[in-house]
XYZ file of C-alpha atoms in Angstrom:
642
model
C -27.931 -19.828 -7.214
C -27.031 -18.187 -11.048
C -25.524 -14.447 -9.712
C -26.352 -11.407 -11.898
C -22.590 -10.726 -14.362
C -20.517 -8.134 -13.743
C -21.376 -5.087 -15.525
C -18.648 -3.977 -17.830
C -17.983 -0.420 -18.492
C -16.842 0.470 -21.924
C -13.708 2.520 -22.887
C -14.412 6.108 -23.597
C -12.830 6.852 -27.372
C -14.820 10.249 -28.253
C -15.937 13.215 -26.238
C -19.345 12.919 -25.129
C -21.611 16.063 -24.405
C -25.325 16.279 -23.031
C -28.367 17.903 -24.625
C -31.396 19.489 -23.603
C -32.979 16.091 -23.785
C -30.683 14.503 -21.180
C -28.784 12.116 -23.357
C -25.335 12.172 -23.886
C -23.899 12.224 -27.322
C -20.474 11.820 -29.297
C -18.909 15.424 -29.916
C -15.800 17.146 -31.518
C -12.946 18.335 -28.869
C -13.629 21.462 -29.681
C -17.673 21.409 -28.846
C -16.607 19.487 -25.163
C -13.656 21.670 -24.176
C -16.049 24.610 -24.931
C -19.060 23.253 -23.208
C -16.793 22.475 -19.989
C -14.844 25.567 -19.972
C -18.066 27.928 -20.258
C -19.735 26.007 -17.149
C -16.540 26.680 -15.487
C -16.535 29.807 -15.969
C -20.137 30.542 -15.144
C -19.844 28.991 -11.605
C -16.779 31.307 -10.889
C -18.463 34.634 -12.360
C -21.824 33.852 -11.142
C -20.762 32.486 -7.641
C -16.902 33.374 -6.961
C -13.927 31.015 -7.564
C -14.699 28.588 -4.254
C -17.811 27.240 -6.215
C -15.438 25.553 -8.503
C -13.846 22.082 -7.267
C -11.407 19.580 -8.798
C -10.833 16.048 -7.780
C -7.642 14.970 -8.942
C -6.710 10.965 -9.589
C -4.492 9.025 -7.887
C -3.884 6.788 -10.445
C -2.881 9.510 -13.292
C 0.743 10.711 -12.619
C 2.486 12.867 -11.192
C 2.979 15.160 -13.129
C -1.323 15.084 -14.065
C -1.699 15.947 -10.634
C 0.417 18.703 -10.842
C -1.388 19.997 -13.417
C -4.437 19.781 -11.841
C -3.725 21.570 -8.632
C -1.905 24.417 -10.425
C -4.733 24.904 -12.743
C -7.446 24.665 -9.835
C -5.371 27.587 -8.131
C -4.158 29.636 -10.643
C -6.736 29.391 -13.584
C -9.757 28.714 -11.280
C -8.419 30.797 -8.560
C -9.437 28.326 -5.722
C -7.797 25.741 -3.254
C -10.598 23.483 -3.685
C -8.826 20.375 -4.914
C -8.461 16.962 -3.151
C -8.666 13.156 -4.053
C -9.557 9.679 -3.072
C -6.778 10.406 -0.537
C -9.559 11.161 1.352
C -11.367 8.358 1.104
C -8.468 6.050 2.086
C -5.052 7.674 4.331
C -5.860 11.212 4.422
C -5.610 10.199 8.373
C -2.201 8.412 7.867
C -1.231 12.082 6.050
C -2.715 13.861 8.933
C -0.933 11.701 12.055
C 2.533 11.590 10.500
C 2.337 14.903 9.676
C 1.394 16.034 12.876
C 4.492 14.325 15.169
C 7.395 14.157 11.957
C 6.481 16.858 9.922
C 6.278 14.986 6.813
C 2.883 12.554 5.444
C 5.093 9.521 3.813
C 6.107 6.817 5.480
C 8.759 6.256 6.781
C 10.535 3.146 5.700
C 11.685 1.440 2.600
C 10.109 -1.606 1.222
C 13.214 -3.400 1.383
C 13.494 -3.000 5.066
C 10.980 -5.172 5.902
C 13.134 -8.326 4.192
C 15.632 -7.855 6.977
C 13.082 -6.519 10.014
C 13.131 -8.313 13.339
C 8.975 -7.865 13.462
C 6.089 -7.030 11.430
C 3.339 -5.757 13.257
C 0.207 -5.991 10.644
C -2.761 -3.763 12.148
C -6.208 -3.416 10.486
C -4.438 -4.591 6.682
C -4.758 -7.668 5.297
C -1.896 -6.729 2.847
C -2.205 -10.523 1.211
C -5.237 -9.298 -0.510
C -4.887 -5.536 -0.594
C -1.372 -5.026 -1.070
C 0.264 -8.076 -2.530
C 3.111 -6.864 -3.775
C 4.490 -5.094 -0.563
C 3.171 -8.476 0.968
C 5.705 -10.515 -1.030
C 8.309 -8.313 0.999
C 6.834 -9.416 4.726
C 6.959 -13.198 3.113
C 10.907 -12.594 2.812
C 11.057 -10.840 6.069
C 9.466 -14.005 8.158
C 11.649 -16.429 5.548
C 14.581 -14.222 7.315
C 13.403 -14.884 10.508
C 10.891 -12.064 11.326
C 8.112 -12.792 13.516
C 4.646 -11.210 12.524
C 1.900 -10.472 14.977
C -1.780 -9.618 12.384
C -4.280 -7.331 14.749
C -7.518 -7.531 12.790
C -11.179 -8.689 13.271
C -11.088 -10.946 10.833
C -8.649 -13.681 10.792
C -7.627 -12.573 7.543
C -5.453 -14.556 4.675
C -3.163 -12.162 6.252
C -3.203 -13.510 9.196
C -2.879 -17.069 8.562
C 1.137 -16.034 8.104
C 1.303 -14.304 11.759
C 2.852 -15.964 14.855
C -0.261 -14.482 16.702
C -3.723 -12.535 15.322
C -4.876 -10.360 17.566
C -8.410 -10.230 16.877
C -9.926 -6.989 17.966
C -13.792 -5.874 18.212
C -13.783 -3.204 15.775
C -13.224 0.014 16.417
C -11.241 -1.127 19.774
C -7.635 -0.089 18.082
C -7.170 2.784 20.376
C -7.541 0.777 23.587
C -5.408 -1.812 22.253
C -2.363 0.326 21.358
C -3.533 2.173 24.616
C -3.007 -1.274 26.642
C -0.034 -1.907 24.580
C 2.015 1.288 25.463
C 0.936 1.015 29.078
C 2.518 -2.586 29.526
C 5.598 -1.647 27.891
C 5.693 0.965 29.679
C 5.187 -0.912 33.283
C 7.408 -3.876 32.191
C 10.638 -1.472 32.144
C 10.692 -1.916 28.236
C 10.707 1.932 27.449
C 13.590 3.132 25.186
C 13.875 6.174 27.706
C 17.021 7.463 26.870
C 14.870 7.683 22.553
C 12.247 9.551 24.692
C 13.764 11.816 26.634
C 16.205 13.304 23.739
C 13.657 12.600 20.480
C 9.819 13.084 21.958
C 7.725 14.877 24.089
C 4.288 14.485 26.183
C 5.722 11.450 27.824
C 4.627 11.808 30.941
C 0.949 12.629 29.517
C 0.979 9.607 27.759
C 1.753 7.098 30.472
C -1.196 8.966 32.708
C -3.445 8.237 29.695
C -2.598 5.112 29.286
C -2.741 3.665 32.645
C -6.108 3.220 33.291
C -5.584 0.980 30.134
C -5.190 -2.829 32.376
C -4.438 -5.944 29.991
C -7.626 -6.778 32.045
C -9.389 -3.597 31.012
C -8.377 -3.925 27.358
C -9.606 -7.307 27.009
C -12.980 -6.913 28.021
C -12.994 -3.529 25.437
C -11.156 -4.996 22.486
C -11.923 -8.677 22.837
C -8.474 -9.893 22.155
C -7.266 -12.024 25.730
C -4.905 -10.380 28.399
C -1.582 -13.114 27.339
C -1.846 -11.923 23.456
C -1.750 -8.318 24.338
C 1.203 -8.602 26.896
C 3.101 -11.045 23.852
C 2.923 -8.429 21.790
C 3.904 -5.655 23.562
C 6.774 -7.384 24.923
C 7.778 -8.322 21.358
C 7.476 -5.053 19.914
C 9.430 -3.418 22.449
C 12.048 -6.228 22.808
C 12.792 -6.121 19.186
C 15.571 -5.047 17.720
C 14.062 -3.845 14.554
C 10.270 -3.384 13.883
C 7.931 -2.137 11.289
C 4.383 -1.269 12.199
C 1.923 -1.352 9.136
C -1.351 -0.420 8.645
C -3.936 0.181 6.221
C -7.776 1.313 5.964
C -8.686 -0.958 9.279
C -6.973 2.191 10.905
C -7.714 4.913 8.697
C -11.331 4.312 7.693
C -12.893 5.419 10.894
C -14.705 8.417 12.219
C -11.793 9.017 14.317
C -8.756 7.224 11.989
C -6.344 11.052 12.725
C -6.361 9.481 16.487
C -5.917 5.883 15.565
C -2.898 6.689 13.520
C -1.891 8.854 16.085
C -2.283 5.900 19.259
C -0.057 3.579 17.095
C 2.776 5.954 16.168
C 2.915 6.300 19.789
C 4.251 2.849 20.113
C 7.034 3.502 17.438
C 8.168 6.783 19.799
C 7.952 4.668 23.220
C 10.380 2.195 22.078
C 12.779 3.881 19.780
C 11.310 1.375 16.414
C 11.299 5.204 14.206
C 14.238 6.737 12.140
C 16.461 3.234 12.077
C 16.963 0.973 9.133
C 14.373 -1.477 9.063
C 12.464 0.280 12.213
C 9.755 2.558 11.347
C 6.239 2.837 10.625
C 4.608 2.381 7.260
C 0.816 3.356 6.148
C 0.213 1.175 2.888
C -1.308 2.926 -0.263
C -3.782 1.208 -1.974
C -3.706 2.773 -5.217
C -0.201 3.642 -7.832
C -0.196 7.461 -6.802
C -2.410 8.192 -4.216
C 1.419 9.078 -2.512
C 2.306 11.450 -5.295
C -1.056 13.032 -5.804
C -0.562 14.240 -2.639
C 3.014 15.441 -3.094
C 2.200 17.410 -6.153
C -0.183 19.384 -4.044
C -4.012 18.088 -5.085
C -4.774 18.383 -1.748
C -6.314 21.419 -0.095
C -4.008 22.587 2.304
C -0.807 21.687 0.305
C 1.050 23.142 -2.528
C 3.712 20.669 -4.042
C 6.361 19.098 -2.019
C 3.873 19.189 1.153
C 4.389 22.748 1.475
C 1.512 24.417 3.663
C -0.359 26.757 1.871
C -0.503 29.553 4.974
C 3.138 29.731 4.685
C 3.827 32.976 3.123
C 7.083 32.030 2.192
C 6.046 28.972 0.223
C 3.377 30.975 -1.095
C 5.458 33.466 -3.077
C 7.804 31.125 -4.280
C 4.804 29.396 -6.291
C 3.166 32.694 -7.095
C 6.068 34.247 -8.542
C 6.556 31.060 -10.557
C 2.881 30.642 -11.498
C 2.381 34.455 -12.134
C -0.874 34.069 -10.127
C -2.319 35.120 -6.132
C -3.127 31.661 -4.333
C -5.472 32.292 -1.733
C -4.517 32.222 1.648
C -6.422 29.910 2.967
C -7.144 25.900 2.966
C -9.754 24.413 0.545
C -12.755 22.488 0.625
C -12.078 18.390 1.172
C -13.497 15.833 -0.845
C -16.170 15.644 2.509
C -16.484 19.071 2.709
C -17.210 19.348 -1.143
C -19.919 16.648 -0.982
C -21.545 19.021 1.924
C -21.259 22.004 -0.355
C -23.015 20.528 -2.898
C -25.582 20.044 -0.715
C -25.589 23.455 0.397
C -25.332 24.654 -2.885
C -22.184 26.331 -2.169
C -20.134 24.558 -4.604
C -21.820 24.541 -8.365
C -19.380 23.186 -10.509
C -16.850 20.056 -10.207
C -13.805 18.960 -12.653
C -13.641 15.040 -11.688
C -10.641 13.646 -12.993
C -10.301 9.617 -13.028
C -12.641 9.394 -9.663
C -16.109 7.531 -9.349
C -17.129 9.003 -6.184
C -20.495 8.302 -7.448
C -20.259 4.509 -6.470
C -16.547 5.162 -4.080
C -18.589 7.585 -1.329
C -19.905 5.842 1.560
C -23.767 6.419 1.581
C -23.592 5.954 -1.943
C -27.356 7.691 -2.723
C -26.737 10.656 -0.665
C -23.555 11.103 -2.565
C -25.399 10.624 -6.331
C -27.734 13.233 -5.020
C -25.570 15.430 -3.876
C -23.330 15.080 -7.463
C -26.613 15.443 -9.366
C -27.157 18.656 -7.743
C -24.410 20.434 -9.308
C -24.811 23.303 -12.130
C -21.585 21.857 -14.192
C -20.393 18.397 -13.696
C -17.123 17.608 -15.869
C -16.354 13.893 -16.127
C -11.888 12.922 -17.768
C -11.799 9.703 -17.754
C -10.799 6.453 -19.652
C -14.522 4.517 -18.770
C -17.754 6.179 -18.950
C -18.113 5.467 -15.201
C -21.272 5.794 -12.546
C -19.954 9.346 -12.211
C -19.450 10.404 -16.314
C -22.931 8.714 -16.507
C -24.162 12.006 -14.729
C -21.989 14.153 -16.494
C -23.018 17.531 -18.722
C -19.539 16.718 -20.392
C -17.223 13.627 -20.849
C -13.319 13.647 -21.635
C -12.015 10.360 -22.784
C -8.237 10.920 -21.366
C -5.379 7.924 -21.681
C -4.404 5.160 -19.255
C -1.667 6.782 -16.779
C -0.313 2.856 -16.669
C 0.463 2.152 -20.083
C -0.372 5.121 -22.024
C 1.019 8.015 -20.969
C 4.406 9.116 -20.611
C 5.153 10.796 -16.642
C 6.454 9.024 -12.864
C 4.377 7.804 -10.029
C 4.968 7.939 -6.154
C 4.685 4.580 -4.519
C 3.989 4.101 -0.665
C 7.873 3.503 0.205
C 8.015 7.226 -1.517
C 9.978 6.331 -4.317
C 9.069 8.216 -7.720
C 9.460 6.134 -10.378
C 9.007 6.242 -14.212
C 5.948 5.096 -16.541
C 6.315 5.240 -19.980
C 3.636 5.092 -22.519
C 3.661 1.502 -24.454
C 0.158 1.456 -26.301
C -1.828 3.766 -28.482
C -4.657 5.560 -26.880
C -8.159 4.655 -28.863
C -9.723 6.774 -30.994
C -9.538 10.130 -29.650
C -8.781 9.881 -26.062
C -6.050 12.730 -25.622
C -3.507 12.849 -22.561
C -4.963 14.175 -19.399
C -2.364 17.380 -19.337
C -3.212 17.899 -22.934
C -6.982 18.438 -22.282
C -6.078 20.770 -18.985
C -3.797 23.136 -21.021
C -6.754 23.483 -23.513
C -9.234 23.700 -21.075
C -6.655 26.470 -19.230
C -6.584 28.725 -22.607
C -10.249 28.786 -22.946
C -10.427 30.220 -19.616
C -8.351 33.135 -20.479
C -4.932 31.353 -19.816
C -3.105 30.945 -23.048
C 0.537 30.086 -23.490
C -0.698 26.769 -21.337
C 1.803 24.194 -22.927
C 4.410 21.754 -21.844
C 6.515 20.306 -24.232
C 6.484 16.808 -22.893
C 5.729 15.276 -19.360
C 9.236 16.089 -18.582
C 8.978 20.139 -18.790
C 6.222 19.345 -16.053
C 8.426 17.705 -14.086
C 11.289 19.705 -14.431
C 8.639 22.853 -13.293
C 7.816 20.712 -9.971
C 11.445 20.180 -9.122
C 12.416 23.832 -9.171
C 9.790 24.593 -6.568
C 9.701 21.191 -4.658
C 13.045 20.347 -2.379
C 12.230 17.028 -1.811
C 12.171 16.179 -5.517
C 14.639 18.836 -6.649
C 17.363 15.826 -7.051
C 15.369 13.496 -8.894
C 15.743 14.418 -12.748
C 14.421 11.895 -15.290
C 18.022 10.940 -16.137
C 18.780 9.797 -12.824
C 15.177 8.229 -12.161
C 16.123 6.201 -15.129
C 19.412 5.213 -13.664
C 18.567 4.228 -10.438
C 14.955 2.747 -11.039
C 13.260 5.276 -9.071
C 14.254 7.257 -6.069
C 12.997 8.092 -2.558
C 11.936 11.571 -0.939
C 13.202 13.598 0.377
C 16.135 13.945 -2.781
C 17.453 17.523 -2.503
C 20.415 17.555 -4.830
C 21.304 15.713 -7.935
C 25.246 14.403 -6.411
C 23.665 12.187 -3.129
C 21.439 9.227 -2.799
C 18.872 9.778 -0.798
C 18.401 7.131 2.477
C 16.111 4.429 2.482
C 14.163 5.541 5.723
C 13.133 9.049 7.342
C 13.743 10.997 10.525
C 16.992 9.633 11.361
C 17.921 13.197 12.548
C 15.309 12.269 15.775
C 18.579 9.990 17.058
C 21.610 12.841 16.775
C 22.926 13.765 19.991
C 23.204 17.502 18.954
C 19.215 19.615 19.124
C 20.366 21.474 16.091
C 20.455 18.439 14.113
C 18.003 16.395 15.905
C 15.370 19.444 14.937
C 11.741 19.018 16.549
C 11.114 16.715 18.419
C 8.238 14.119 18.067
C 4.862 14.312 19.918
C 3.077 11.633 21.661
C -0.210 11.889 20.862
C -2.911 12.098 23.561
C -6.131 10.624 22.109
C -8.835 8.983 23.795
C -11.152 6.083 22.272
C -14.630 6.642 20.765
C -16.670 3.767 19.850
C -18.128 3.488 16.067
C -20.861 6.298 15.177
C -23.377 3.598 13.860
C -24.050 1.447 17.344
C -25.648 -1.994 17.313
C -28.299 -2.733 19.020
C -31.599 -5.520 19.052
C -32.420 -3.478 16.053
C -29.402 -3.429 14.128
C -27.211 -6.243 15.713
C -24.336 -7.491 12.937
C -21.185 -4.995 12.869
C -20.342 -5.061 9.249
C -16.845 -4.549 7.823
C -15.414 -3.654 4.401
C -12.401 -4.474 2.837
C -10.796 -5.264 -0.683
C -10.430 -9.064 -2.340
C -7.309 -9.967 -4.127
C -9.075 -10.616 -7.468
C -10.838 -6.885 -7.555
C -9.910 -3.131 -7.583
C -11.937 -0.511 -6.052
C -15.612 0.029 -7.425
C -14.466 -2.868 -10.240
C -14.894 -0.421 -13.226
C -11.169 -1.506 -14.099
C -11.036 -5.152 -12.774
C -14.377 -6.117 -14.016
C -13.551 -5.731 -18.039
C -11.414 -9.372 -17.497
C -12.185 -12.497 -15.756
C -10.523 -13.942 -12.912
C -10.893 -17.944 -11.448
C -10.579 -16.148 -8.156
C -13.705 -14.207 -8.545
C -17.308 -14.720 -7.241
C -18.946 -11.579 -6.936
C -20.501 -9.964 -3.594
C -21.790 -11.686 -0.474
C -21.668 -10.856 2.807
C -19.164 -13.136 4.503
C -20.650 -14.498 8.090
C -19.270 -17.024 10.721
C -21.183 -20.134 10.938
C -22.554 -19.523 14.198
C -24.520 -16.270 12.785
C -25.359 -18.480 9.861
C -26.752 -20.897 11.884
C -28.597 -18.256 14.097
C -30.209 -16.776 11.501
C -31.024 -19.851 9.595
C -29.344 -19.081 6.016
C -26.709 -21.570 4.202
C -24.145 -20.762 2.006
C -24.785 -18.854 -1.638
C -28.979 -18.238 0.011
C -29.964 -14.883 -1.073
C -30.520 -13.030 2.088
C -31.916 -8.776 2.673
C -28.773 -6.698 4.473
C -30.536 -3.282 6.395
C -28.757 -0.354 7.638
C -29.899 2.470 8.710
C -29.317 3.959 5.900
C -30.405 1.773 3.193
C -30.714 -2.083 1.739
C -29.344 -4.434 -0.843
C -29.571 -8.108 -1.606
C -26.610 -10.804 -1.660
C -25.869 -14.337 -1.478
C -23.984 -15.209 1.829
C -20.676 -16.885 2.145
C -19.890 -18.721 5.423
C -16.216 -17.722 6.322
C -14.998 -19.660 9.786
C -12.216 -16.611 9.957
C -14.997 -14.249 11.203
C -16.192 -14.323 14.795
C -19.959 -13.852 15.914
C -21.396 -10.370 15.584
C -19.215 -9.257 12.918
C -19.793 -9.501 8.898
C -17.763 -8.833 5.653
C -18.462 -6.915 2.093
C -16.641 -5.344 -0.022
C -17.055 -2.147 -2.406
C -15.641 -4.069 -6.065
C -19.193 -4.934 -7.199
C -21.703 -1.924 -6.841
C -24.027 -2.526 -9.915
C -25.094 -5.757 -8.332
C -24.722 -5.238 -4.705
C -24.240 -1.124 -3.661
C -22.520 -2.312 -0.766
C -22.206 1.936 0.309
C -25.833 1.977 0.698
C -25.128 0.774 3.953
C -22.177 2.342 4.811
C -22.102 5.840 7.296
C -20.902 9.098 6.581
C -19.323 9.782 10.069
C -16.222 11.744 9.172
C -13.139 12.242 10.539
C -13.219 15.780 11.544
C -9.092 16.115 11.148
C -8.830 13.979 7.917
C -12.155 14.069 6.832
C -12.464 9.845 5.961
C -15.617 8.723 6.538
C -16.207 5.103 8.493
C -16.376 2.428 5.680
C -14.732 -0.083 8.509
C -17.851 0.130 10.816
C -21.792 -0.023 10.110
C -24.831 -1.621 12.269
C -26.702 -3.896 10.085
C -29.450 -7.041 10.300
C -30.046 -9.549 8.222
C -33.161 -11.130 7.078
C -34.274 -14.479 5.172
C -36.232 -13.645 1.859
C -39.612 -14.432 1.464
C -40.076 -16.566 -1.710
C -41.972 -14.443 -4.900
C -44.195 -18.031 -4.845
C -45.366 -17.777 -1.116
């Protein structure tokens, strides 16, 4: 079968405006910073400043993202700003928040190397995250044993000691049945629980009705491999827990982070070198984008935003009133467009035109909007739509500024190429955009004045200066002075004997399992997955401009058996149906999935819109939709000749 090539995107060199005649054409700077700043402007004087939102990009820097939220608040007046964080670990935010206080996590990269046991749930980090992967290699070439818990049997996987392969959407019973044999085989690290947690007690009654027995039939995944692993967890002396969007990427991915923190609390694996838990970022600076406060119930630092206190430290700094109240999330601003509540949207480095789940609902909703601002280095999906288009520099290798990896350590980027044509930095263009709206004086001197500006008002960076970034190679958060190191791993305080130091203690969380929104039944009978491949990034606007041997474009992925059910061979063009929507692909028979379940990914959406099918069932705490878990059929195509 000859597949369709990749569509290429090209680089954006030139401001790009659109006319009465629906075309986009090249402009001066001055002609698209004018054009975007009066739509601005008439959304907030027409409608108020909450019909103005900004996504933010987790791939720009930090100090971009700073920016960006401190010109959404003070020059637009509005806490509307938020990022693919939502898309991916807004839950993992949300859980750790919610029993440490803090949304990173909470071990060092180089603990792992010298971990007892790597617990790999719902991430197949081989693909998705091969460079924190190379770290788990040295960990089991140290001895570590490492247990995968995934419905595929990933390349991930093929590493562990055991996979655990779970019916999807079964992670809460799992951790559930987990807890509860650790908890009946005397394995509890009670003396950890009685000083560090609370909501014990709760737990175990919630957990109880969770049987190895009971679990099994629920999950899939045999009695024996659940008892191994809880007895290895709990018997080790160091473990890390990982996870990625198998947990997060679920209606209910706040709970799901939330069930398998619990594990880390019942046996004491938390605030120890080379025991903690560790939520792995998928993109340079989703971490930091969040720190530096483009999120809507954040200001930098992860300060909340209906702290008062916080609240006039920035304002007195800013010279501005931030409202007292959260924003709009990237979900919430999709249903606002719909609603018409939200008019105008500043999209910096995002394609949430192809990256939402129910991909034509989302285009629908985005071409609904009065004022759609596109900054970006590819005249994406998303800038196609546009009314104007910023080409801005690559945060990677053209731009000077730091980044926030998922270990929490800021590190510096420095700018090594040109930028073509006239693509101008990304805090450049929001100064200039910031004067037209009435805020002049908008200027940094370099990306360093922005950081310095961040550091006087965040704690947890107020340590790291570029000087000593530079000296180190990075640093970790929390770094509150510029004389200490900071420690490799958080929440050590949870093991001091004294309550003054030990602070607040963490809670077990008490959350119950929901099945997947989108149910299969005689109708709808496949459960499909999505993940990443090792060869692609994201919605492929990047990856796709350079050729890889290890690439083959979409397919859904099936297990013989359903191949052999349904009658289709390898690379036959076959009709995927949700209930939302239909493509075309080739399949690819993959003997690591199991009957019932399927595979796509999101890198190719031009040729296969793999979010057609996907389900906008949000997390209501988090707001991530469900990429992990659709209801689809398949069906043979009927040949143009018949």
């Amino acid at each position: 079968m000859k597949k369709k090539p990749q569509k290429t995107y090209p680089r954006l060199t030139h401001p790009l405006v659109r006319d009465d005649d629906g075309q986009l054409r090249r402009a001066s700077w001055d002609e698209a910073l004018d054009r975007a700043a009066a739509g601005f402007r008439q959304a907030r004087e027409q409608h108020g400043p909450d019909a103005f939102a900004m996504l933010s990009c987790a791939r720009a820097t930090n100090e971009m993202n700073y920016v960006a939220q401190k010109f959404t608040r003070v020059v637009m007046g509005t806490n509307n700003v938020d990022s693919c964080n939502r898309t991916c670990h807004a839950p993992s935010v949300a859980g750790l928040s919610a029993v440490f206080g803090s949304g990173g996590g909470t071990s060092s990269y180089e603990e792992v190397d010298h971990t007892d046991l790597i617990v790999m749930w719902g991430s197949n980090a081989r693909f998705a995250h091969p460079i924190f992967f190379q770290h788990v290699l040295k960990g089991i070439r140290n001895g570590a044993r490492m247990y995968a818990v995934d419905p595929r049997r990933t390349s991930t996987a093929e590493w562990a000691e055991s996979w655990l392969g779970l019916n999807v959407g079964t992670d809460i019973p799992l951790a559930h049945a987990v807890g509860r044999e650790i908890i009946h085989a005397g394995l509890v690290n009670r003396a950890f629980v009685e000083r560090a947690t609370t909501g014990f007690e709760e737990y175990a009654a919630l957990v109880e009705p969770w049987t190895l027995t009971a679990a099994e039939k629920v999950t899939g995944v045999p009695a024996a491999a659940i008892r191994e692993l809880a007895h290895a967890y709990a018997t080790a002396e160091r473990a890390q827990l990982c996870w990625t969007l198998g947990i997060t990427e679920h209606h209910n991915g706040t709970d799901n982070v939330r069930a398998l923190i619990n594990l880390s609390l019942l046996t004491g694996q938390v605030g120890r070198y080379g025991a903690g838990v560790q939520p792995l970022r998928g993109q340079n600076n989703v971490q930091g984008g969040g720190d530096m406060g483009a999120i809507p119930n954040r200001l930098p630092g992860f300060q909340d935003i209906l702290d008062p206190v916080a609240r006039t430290k920035f304002e007195r700094t800013w010279d501005a009133v931030i409202q007292p109240r959260y924003g709009m999330t990237l979900t919430e601003m999709f249903e606002a467009m719909e609603s018409r509540d939200l008019r105008a949207v500043y999209c910096i480095g995002e394609n949430p035109a192809q990256s939402e789940a129910d991909s034509e609902q989302a285009v629908r909703r985005l071409k609904s909007l009065d004022h759609l601002v596109v900054q970006d280095i590819f005249l994406t999906k998303t800038a196609e739509m546009a009314d104007v288009v910023l080409p801005a520099t690559a945060a990677w290798a053209e731009t000077e500024g730091t980044t926030t990896n998922s270990e929490r350590r800021v590190q510096r980027v420095r700018a090594a190429l040109v930028p073509p044509g006239e693509a101008r930095e990304d805090i450049d263009i929001l100064c200039a955009m910031a004067e037209r709206l009435g805020h002049d004086g908008w200027k940094f001197a370099d990306s360093e004045a922005v950081w310095n500006e961040l550091r006087s008002l965040s704690p947890d960076h107020f340590g790291m200066t570029y000087d000593r970034l530079d000296e180190h190679a990075g640093l970790q958060w929390p770094c509150p002075d510029v004389d200490t190191l900071p420690s490799s791993f958080l929440h050590a305080r949870l093991w001091e004997t004294d309550p003054v130091k030990r602070g607040t203690p963490a809670a077990f969380g008490l959350v119950q399992h929901d099945p997947p929104v989108d149910l299969t039944d005689e109708e709808y009978p496949l459960r499909l997955t999505t993940g990443r491949r090792l060869d692609s990034y994201n919605t492929g606007v990047q990856s796709g401009s350079f050729a890889s041997p290890l690439r083959r474009g979409e397919y859904i992925e099936l297990c013989p058996e359903d191949a052999a059910a349904y009658g289709v061979e390898a690379d036959e063009e076959v009709r995927i149906s949700s209930r939302r929507g239909s493509v075309t692909a080739p399949v690819w028979i993959d003997p690591g999935l199991r009957p019932g379940l399927a595979f796509m990914t999101m890198h190719f959406p031009d040729e296969v819109d793999t979010n057609q099918l996907t389900i906008e069932a949000n997390c209501p705490i988090a707001g991530t939709a469900e990429f992990k878990a659709s209801a689809i059929r398949i069906e043979k195509l009927v040949p143009a000749w018949t």
